[in-house]
Tab-separated table of C-alpha atoms and ligand atoms in Angstrom:
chain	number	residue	atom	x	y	z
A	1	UNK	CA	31.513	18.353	-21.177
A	2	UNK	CA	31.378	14.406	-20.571
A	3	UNK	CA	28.364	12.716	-22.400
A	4	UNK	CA	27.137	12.561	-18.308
A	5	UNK	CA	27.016	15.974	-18.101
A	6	UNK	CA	24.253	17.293	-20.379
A	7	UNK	CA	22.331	20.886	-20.377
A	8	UNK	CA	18.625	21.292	-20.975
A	9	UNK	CA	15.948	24.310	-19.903
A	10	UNK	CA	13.648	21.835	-17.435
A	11	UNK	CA	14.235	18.890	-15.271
A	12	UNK	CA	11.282	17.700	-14.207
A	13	UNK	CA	11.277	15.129	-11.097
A	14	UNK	CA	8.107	11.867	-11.008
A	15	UNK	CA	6.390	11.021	-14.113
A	16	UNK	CA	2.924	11.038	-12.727
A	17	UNK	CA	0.027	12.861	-13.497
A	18	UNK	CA	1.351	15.929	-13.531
A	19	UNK	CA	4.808	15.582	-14.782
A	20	UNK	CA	3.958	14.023	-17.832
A	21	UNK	CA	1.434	16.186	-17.970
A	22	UNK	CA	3.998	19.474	-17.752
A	23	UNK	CA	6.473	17.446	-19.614
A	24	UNK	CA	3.717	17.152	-23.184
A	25	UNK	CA	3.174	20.425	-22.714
A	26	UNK	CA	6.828	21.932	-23.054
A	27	UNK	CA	7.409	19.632	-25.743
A	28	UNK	CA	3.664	20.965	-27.655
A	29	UNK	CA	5.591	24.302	-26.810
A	30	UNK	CA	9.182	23.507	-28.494
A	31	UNK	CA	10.771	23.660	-24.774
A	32	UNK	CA	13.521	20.479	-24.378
A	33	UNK	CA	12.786	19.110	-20.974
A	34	UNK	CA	13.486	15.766	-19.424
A	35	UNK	CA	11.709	13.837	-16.733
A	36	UNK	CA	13.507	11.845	-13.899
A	37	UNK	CA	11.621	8.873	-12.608
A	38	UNK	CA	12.761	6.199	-9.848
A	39	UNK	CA	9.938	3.750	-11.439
A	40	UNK	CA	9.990	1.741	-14.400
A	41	UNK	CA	7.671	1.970	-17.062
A	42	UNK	CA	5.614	-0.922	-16.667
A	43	UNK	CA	4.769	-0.353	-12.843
A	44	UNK	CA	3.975	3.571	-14.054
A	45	UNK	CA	1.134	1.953	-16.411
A	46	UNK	CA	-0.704	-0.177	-14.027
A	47	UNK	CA	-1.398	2.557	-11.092
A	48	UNK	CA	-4.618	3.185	-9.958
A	49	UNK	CA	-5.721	6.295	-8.524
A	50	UNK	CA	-8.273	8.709	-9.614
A	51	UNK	CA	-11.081	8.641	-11.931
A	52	UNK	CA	-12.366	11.669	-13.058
A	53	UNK	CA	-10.616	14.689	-14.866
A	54	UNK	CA	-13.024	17.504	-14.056
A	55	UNK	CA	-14.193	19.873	-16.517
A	56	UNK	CA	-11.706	22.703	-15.990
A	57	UNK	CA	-9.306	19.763	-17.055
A	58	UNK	CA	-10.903	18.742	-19.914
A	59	UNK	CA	-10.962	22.568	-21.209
A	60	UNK	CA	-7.028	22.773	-19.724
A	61	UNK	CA	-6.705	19.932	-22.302
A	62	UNK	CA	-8.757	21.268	-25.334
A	63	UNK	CA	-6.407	24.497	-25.126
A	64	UNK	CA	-3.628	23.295	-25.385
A	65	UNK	CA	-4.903	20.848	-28.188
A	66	UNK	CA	-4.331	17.375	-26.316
A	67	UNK	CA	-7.993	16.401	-25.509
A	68	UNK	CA	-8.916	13.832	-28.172
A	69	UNK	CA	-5.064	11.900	-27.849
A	70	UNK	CA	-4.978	12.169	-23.862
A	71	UNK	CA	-8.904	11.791	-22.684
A	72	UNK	CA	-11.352	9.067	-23.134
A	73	UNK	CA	-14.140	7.273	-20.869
A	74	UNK	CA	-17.896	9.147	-20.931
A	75	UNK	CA	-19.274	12.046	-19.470
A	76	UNK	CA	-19.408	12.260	-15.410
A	77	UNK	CA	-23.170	13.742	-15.401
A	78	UNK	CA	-24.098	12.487	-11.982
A	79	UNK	CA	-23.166	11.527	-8.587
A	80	UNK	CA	-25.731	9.195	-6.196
A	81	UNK	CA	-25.567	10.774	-2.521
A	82	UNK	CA	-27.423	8.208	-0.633
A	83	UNK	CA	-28.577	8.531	3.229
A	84	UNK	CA	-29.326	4.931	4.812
A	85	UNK	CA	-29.721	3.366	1.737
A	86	UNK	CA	-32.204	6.631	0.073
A	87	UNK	CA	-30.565	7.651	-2.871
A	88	UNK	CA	-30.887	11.141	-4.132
A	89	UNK	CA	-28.866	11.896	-7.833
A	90	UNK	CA	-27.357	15.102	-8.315
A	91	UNK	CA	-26.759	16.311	-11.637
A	92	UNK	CA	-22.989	17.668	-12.066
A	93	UNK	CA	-23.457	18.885	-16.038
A	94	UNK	CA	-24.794	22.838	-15.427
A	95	UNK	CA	-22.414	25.353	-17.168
A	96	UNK	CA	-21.917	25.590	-20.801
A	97	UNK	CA	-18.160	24.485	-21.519
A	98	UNK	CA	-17.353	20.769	-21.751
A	99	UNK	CA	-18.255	18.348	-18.796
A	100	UNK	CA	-16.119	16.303	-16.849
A	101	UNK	CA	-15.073	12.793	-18.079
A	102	UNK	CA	-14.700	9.752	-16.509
A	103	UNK	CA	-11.504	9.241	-17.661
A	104	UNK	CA	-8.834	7.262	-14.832
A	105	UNK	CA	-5.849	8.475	-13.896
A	106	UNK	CA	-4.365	4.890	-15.482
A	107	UNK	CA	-5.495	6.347	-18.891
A	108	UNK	CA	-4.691	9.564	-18.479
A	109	UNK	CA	-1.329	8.428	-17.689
A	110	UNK	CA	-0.878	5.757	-20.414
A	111	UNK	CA	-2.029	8.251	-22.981
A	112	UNK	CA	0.341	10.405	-21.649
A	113	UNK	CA	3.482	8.735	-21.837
A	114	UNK	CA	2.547	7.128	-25.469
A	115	UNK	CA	1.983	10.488	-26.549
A	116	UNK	CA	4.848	12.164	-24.947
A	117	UNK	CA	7.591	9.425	-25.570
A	118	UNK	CA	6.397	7.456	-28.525
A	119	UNK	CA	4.591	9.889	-30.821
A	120	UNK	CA	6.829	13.274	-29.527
A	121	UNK	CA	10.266	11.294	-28.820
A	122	UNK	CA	10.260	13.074	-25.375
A	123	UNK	CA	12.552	12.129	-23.100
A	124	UNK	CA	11.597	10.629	-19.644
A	125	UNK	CA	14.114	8.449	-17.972
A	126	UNK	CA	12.975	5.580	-16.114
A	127	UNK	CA	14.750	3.648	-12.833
A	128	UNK	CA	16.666	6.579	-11.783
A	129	UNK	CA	17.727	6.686	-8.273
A	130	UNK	CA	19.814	9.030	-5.975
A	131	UNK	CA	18.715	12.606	-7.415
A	132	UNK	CA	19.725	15.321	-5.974
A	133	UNK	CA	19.299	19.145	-6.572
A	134	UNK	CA	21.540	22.239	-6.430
A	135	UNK	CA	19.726	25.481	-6.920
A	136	UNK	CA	22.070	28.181	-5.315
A	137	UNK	CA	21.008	31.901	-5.707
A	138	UNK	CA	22.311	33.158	-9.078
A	139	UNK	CA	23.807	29.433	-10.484
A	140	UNK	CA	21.825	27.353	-13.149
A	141	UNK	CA	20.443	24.593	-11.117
A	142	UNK	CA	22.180	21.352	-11.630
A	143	UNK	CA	20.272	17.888	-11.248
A	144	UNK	CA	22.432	14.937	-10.540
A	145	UNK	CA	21.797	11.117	-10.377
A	146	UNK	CA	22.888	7.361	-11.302
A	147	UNK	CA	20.958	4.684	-13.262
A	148	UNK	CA	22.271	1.515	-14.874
A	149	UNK	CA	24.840	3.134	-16.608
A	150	UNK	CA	26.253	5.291	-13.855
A	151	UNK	CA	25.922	8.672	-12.635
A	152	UNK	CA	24.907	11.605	-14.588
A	153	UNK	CA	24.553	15.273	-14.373
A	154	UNK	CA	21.980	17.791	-15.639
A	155	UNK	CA	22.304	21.368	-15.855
A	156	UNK	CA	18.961	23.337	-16.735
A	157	UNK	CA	17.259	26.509	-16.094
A	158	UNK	CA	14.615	25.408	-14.278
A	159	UNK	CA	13.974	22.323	-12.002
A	160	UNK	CA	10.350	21.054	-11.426
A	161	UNK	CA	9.325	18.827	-8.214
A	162	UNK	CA	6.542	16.593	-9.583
A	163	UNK	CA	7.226	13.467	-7.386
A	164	UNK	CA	4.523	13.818	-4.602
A	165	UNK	CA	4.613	13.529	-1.208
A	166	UNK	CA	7.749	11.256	-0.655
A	167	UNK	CA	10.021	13.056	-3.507
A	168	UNK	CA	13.114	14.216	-2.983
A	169	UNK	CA	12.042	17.885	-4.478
A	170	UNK	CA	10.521	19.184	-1.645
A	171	UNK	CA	13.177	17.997	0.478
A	172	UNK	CA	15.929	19.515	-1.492
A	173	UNK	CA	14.561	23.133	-0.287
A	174	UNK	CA	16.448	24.546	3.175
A	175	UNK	CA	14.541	24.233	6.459
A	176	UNK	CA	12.720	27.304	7.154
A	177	UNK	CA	11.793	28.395	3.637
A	178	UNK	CA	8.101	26.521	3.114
A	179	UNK	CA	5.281	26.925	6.153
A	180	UNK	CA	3.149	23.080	6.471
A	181	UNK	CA	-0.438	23.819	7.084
A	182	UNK	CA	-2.568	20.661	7.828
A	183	UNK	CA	-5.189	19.035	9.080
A	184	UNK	CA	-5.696	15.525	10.020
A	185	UNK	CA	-9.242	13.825	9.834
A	186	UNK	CA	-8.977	11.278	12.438
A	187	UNK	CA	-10.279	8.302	10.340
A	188	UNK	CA	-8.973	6.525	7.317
A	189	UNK	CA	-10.727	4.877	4.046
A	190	UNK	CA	-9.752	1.330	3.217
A	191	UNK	CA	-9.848	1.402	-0.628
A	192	UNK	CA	-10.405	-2.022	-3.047
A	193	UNK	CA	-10.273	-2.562	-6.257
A	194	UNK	CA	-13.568	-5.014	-7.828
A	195	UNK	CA	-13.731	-6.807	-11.242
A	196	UNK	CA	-17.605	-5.256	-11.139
A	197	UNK	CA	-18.808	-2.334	-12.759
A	198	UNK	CA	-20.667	0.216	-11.026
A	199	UNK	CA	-24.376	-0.434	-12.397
A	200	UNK	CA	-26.525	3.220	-12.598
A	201	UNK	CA	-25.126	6.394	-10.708
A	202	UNK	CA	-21.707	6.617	-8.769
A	203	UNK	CA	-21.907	6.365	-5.233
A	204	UNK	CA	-21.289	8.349	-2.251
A	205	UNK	CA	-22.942	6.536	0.712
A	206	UNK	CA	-23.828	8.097	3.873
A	207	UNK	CA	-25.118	5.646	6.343
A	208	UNK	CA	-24.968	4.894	10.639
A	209	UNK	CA	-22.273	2.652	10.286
A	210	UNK	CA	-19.710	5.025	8.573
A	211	UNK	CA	-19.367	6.341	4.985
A	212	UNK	CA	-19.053	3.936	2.120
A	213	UNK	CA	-18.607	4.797	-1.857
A	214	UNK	CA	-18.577	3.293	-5.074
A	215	UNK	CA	-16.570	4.639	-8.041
A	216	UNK	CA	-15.983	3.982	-11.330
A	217	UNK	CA	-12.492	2.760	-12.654
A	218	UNK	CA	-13.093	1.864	-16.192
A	219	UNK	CA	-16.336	0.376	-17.834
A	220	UNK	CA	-15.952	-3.256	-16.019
A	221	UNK	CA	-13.713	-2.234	-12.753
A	222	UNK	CA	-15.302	0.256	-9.470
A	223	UNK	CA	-13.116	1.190	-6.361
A	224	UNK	CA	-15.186	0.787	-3.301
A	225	UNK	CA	-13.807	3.259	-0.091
A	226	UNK	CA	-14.816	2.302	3.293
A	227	UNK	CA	-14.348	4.535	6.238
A	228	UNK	CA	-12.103	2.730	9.120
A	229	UNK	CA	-10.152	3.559	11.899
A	230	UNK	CA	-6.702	5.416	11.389
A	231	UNK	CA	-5.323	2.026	13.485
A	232	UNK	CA	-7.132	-0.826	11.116
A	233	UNK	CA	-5.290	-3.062	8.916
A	234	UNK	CA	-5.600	-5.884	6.174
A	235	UNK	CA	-6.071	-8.308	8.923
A	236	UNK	CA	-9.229	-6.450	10.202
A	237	UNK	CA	-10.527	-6.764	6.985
A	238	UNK	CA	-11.408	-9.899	5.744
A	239	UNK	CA	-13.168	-10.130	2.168
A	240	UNK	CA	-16.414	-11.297	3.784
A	241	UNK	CA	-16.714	-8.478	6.287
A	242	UNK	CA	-15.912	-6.280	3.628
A	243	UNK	CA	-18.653	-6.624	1.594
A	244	UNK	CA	-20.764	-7.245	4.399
A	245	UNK	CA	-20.220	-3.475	5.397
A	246	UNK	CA	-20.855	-2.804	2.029
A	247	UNK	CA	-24.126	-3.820	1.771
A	248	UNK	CA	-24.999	-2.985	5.115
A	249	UNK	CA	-23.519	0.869	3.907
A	250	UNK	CA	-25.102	0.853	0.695
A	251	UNK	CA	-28.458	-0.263	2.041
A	252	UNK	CA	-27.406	-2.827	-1.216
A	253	UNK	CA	-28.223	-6.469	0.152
A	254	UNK	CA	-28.579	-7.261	-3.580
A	255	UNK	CA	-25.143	-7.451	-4.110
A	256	UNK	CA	-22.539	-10.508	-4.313
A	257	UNK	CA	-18.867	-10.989	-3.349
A	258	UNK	CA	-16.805	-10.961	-5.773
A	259	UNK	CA	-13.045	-10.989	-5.209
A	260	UNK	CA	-11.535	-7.771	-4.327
A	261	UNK	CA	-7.968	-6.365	-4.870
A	262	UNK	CA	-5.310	-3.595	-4.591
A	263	UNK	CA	-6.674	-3.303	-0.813
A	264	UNK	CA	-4.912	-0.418	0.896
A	265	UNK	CA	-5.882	2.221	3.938
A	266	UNK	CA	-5.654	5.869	3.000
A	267	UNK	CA	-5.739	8.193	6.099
A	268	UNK	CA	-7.711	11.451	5.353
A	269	UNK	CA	-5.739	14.498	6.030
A	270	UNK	CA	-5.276	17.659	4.081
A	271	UNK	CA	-1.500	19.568	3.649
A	272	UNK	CA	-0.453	22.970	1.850
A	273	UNK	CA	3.041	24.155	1.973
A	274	UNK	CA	3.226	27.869	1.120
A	275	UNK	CA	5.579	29.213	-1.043
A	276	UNK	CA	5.057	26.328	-3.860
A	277	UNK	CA	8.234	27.495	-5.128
A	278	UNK	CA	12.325	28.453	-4.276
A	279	UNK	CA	14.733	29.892	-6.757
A	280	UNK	CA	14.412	27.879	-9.298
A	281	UNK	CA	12.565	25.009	-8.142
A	282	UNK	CA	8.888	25.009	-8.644
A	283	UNK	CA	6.511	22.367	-6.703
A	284	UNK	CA	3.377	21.052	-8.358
A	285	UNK	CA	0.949	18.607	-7.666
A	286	UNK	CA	1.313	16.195	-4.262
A	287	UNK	CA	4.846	17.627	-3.634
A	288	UNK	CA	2.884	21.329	-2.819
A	289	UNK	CA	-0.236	19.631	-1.230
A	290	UNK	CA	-2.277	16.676	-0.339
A	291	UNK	CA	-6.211	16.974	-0.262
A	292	UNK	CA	-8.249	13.946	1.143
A	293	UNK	CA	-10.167	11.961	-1.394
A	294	UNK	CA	-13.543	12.570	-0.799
A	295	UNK	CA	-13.730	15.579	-3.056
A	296	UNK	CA	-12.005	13.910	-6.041
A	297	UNK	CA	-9.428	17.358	-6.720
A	298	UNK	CA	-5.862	15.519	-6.085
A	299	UNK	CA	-5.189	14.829	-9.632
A	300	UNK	CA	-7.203	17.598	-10.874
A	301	UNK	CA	-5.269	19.741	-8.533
A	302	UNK	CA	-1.679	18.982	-10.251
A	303	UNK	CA	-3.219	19.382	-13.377
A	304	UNK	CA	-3.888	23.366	-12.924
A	305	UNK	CA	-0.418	23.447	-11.284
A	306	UNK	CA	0.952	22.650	-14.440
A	307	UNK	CA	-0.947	24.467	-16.817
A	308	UNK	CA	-0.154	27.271	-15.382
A	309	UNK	CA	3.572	26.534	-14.776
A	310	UNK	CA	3.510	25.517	-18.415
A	311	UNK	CA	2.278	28.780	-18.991
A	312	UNK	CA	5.171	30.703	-17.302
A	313	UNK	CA	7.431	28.181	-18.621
A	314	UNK	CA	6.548	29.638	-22.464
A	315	UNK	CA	6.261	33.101	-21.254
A	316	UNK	CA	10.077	32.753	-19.861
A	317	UNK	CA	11.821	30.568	-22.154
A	318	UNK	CA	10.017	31.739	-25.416
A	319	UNK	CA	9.334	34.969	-24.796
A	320	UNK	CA	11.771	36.045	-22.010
A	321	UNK	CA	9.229	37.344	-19.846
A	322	UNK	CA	9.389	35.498	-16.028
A	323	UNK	CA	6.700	37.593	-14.209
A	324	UNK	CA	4.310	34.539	-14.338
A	325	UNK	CA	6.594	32.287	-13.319
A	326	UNK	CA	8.082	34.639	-10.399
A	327	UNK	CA	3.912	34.798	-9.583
A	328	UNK	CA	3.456	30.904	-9.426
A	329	UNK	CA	2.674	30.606	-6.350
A	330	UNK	CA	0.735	33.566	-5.792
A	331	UNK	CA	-1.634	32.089	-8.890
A	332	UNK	CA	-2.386	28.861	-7.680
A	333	UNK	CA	-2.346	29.671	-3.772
A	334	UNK	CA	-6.243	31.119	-3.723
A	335	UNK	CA	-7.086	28.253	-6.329
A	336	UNK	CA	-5.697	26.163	-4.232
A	337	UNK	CA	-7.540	26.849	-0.641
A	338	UNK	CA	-10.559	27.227	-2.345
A	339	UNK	CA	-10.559	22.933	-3.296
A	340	UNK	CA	-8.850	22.495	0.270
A	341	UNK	CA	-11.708	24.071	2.049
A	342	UNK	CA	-14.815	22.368	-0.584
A	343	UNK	CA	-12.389	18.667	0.141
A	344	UNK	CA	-13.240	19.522	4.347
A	345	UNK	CA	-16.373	20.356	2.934
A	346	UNK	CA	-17.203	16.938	1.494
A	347	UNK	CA	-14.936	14.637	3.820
A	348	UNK	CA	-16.821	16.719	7.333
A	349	UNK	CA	-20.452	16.476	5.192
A	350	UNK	CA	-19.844	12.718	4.126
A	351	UNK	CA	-18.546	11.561	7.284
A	352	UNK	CA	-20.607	13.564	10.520
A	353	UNK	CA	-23.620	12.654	8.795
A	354	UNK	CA	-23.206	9.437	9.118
A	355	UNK	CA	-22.275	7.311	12.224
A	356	UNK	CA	-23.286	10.146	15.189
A	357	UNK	CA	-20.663	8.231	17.403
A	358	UNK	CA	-17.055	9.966	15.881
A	359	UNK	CA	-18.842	13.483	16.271
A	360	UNK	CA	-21.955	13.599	18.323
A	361	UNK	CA	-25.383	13.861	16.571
A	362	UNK	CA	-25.408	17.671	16.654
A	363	UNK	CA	-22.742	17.307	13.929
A	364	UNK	CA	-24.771	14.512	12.162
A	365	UNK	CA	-27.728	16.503	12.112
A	366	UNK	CA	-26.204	19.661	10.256
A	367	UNK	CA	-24.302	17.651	7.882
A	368	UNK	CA	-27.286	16.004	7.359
A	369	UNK	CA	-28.968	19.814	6.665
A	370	UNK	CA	-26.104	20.398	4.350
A	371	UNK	CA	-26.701	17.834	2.300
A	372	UNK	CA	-30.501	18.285	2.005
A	373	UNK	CA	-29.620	21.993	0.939
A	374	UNK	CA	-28.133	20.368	-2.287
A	375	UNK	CA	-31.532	19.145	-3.522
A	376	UNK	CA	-33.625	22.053	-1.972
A	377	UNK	CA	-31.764	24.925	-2.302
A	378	UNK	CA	-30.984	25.908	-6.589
A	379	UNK	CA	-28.136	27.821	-5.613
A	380	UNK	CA	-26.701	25.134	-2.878
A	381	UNK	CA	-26.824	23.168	-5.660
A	382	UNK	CA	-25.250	25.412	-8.394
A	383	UNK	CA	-22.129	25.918	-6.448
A	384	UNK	CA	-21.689	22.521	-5.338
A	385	UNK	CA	-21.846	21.513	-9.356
A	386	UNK	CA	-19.257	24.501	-9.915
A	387	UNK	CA	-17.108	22.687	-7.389
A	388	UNK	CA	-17.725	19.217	-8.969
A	389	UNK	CA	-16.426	20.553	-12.112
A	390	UNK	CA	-13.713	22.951	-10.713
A	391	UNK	CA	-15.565	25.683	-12.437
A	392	UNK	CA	-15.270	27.307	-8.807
B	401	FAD	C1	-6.744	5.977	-3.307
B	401	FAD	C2	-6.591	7.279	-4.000
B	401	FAD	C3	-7.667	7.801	-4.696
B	401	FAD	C4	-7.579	9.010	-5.327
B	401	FAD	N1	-8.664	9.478	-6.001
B	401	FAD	C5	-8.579	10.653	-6.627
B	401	FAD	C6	-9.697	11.154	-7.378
B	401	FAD	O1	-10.757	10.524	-7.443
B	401	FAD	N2	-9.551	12.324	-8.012
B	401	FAD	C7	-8.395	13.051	-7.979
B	401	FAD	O2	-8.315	14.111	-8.608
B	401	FAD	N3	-7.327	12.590	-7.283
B	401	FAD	C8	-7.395	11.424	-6.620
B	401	FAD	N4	-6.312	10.950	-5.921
B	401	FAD	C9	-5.104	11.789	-5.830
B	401	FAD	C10	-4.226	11.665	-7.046
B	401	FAD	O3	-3.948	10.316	-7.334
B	401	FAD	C11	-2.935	12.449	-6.795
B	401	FAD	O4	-3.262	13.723	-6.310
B	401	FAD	C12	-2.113	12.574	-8.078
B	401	FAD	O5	-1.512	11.334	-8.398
B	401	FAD	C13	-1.035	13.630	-7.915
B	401	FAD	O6	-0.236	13.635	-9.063
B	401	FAD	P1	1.330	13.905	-8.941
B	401	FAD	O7	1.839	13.922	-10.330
B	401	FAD	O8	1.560	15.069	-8.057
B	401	FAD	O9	1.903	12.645	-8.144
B	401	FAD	P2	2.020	11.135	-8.616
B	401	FAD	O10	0.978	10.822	-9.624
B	401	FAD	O11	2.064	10.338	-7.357
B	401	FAD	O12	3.411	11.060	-9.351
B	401	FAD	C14	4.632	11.236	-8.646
B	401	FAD	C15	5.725	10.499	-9.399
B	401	FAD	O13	6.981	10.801	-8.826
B	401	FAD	C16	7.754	9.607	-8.726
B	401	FAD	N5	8.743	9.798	-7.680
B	401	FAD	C17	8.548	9.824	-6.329
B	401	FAD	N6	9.709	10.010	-5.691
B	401	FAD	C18	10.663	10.126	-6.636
B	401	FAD	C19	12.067	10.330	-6.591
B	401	FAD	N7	12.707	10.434	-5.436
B	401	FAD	N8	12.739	10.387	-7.752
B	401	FAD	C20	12.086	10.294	-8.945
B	401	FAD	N9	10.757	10.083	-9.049
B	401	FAD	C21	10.055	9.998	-7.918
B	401	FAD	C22	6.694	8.550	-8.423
B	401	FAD	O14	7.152	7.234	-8.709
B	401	FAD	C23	5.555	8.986	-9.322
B	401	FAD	O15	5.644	8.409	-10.601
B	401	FAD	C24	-6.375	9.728	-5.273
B	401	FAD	C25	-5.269	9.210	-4.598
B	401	FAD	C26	-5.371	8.001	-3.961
B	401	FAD	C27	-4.175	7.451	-3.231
C-alpha cells in the first residue's frame, strides 16, 4: 500500500463543533480516527457562532471526563424576555445536575482542537479539498482527497459527515435514500458582532417593530440579532440605523454606538433529513438538520449526535456489538423533533408577538399569552427551563 493509501476505523468529514467533538472522544476511547477539513486552522479558531452549551452538554462532557479541559465561561442562570421595553427575567437553573455555561462555540472549539491535536496527538488534517466517499454495500468505505502534497486515499470502517449544511457528506448519499422535511420562517435575523458586553441579563426582545436580542459572546463581546426581511442586505443596514432599531427594540435609549462587526443575515428556517445515516456513513450535526437560532439548540444539537455516535462507535469497534450504531438514527430522531418543534416554539413566540403586521394581531395576542404563561403558570415555566437546558 502507497504511503497515500492509509487504513483507519473513522473518517470523520468538518472539524467543527461536532467533529472535534466525536473526534476527542474516539481518541478518550483508544479508537484511531482522522478528521478531514477544507479550512485551515487559523480561520477554524476565530468563528463565531453559538454561546451557550446547555446543561445536557455540560453533563455529556463530565461523562466522558472532558468538562474542566473543554468548558469555561459562567453559569447561564437567566434569560431577560422583554415586551416593549418591560423586562421580565426567567430563571433557567431548576433541576439538580449541572447548569448550562456560557461557554462560545469559539472556546469550545479552541479547547477542542488543543486538546485533541496538541495534548492527544490526534490527527485532523487541515486544507483538504476534493473529498469524496465510496460506501458500497458490503466494501469498507474508502475516503479519497488531495492537499498540498497530492492526493490521498483512506480506507476505514466507518465514515462520519460532520461538515454541515454545504458538506460533501450528505451529498455523497444516492438520491432517494434521505426524506427533507422543512420549514421556512419567512423573515431573516441580521446578526453583529459588538466590542460591548452585555451589562445584567441576556436579552430576548419582543417589541412592535420586530424582535431584537442581545447575547453574550465572551465577558467583553455580545451578538446583537435583528429581525429583517428575507430580501435585506448590508446596504440596508447602515451602522446608525442599526443601533437605532436597537434602542428603539430594546426600549434601551441609554445605549451608544459603538462599532459593530462580523455583520451577516441568517434566514430562519428549520430542516431534518430522515434516515441520519446510509451504510456506513453516519450524519451528525448541521449535515442531518438545521434549527433556526432563536432557541439556541444548533450546536447543542450536534453535540448529542455525537455522544451518542461515540457511544456506538465503542460499542462496535471495542466491543463488537453494532446494534447502537445500526439504531442511530432511530435514537436521536425523537430527540431531535422534540428541539425542532420547542425552536418553532421560540422563533413563532418571539416573532408574532411582536410587530402584528407579518401575522395579524390574533397571532400577536396569543404569543403574547404564551409568553405571560412563563411567569404565571409554575409548570409553563418548568418545562420551558427543561427545554433551556435540554433536560427535555
Ligand atoms: C449566527 C449563528 C448563531 C448561532 N447560535 C447558536 C446558539 O446560540 N446555540 C447553538 O446551539 N447553536 C447556534 N448556532 C448553530 C451552530 O453554530 C451550528 O449548529 C453548529 O456549528 C453545528 O456544528 P457542526 O459541527 O455540525 O457544523 P460546523 O460547526 O459548521 O462545522 C462544519 C465543518 O465542516 C467543514 N466543512 C464543510 N464542508 C466541508 C468539505 N466539503 N470538506 C471538509 N470539511 C468541510 C467546515 O469548514 C466546518 O469546519 C448558530 C449558528 C449561527 C450561524
Amino acid at each position: 500500500m502507497s504511503s497515500n493509501h492509509e487504513k483507519t476505523n473513522i473518517v470523520i468529514i468538518g472539524a467543527g463543533a461536532s467533529g472535534l467533538t466525536l473526534a476527542t472522544f474516539l481518541h478518550k476511547s483508544g479508537i484511531p480516527c482522522v478528521v478531514l477539513e477544507k479550512r485551515n486552522r487559523s480561520y477554524i479558531e476565530v468563528r463565531q457562532r453559538a454561546g451557550v452549551v446547555e446543561a445536557r452538554g455540560v453533563r455529556m462532557f463530565e461523562r466522558w471526563g472532558l468538562a474542566d479541559k473543554l468548558l469555561g465561561g459562567p453559569v447561564a442562570a437567566t434569560i431577560e424576555y422583554r415586551l416593549n421595553g418591560v423586562g421580565r427575567v426567567f430563571e433557567i437553573a431548576g433541576d439538580h445536575g449541572s447548569p448550562s455555561r456560557f461557554c462560545t462555540q469559539q472556546m469550545l472549539v479552541n479547547n477542542l482542537l488543543r486538546e485533541l491535536i496538541d495534548s492527544m496527538g490526534g490527527d485532523v488534517r487541515f486544507d483538504v479539498d476534493s473529498i469524496t466517499i465510496q460506501n458500497e454495500e458490503g466494501q469498507r468505505p474508502n475516503v479519497s482527497y488531495t492537499d498540498a502534497n497530492g492526493a490521498h486515499e483512506l480506507t476505514c470502517d466507518y465514515v462520519v459527515g460532520c461538515d454541515a449544511d454545504h458538506g460533501v457528506s450528505r451529498t455523497s448519499i444516492p438520491d432517494g435514500v434521505l426524506t427533507r422535511y422543512s420549514h421556512e420562517f419567512g423573515y431573516a435575523w441580521l446578526a453583529v458582532l459588538v466590542e460591548a458586553p452585555v451589562k445584567g441579563h441576556p436579552i430576548m426582545a419582543v417589541s412592535d417593530r420586530g424582535f431584537a436580542a442581545q447575547l453574550p459572546r465572551g465577558p467583553q463581546r455580545s451578538r446583537y440579532y435583528l429581525q429583517c426581511a428575507l430580501s435585506d442586505t448590508a446596504e440596508d443596514w447602515p451602522d446608525e440605523r442599526i443601533w437605532n432599531e436597537i434602542r428603539l427594540r430594546t426600549g434601551d435609549q441609554a445605549l451608544v454606538n459603538v462599532q459593530v462587526h462580523d455583520k451577516f443575515f441568517v434566514p430562519l428556517r428549520s430542516v431534518v433529513y430522515e434516515p441520519m445515516q446510509y451504510r456506513n456513513l453516519f450524519l451528525a450535526g448541521d449535515a442531518a438538520h438545521l434549527v433556526p437560532p432563536t432557541g439556541a439548540k444548533g450546536m447543542n444539537l450536534a453535540l448529542h449526535d455525537v455522544d451518542v455516535l461515540a457511544q456506538g462507535f465503542v460499542r462496535a469497534i471495542a466491543e463488537g456489538d453494532t446494534t447502537e450504531l445500526l439504531r442511530y438514527s432511530e435514537t436521536c430522531l425523537p430527540d431531535l423533533w422534540k428541539y425542532q418543534e420547542f425552536s418553532v416554539w421560540m422563533t413563532d413566540t418571539m416573532h408574532d408577538a411582536g410587530n402584528a403586521r407579518q401575522h395579524g394581531v390574533f397571532r400577536q395576542r396569543t404569543a403574547r399569552a404564551r409568553l405571560d404563561a412563563l411567569f404565571s403558570s409554575p409548570a409553563a415555566g418548568q418545562l420551558h427551563g427543561d427545554y433551556l437546558r435540554g433536560t427535555v
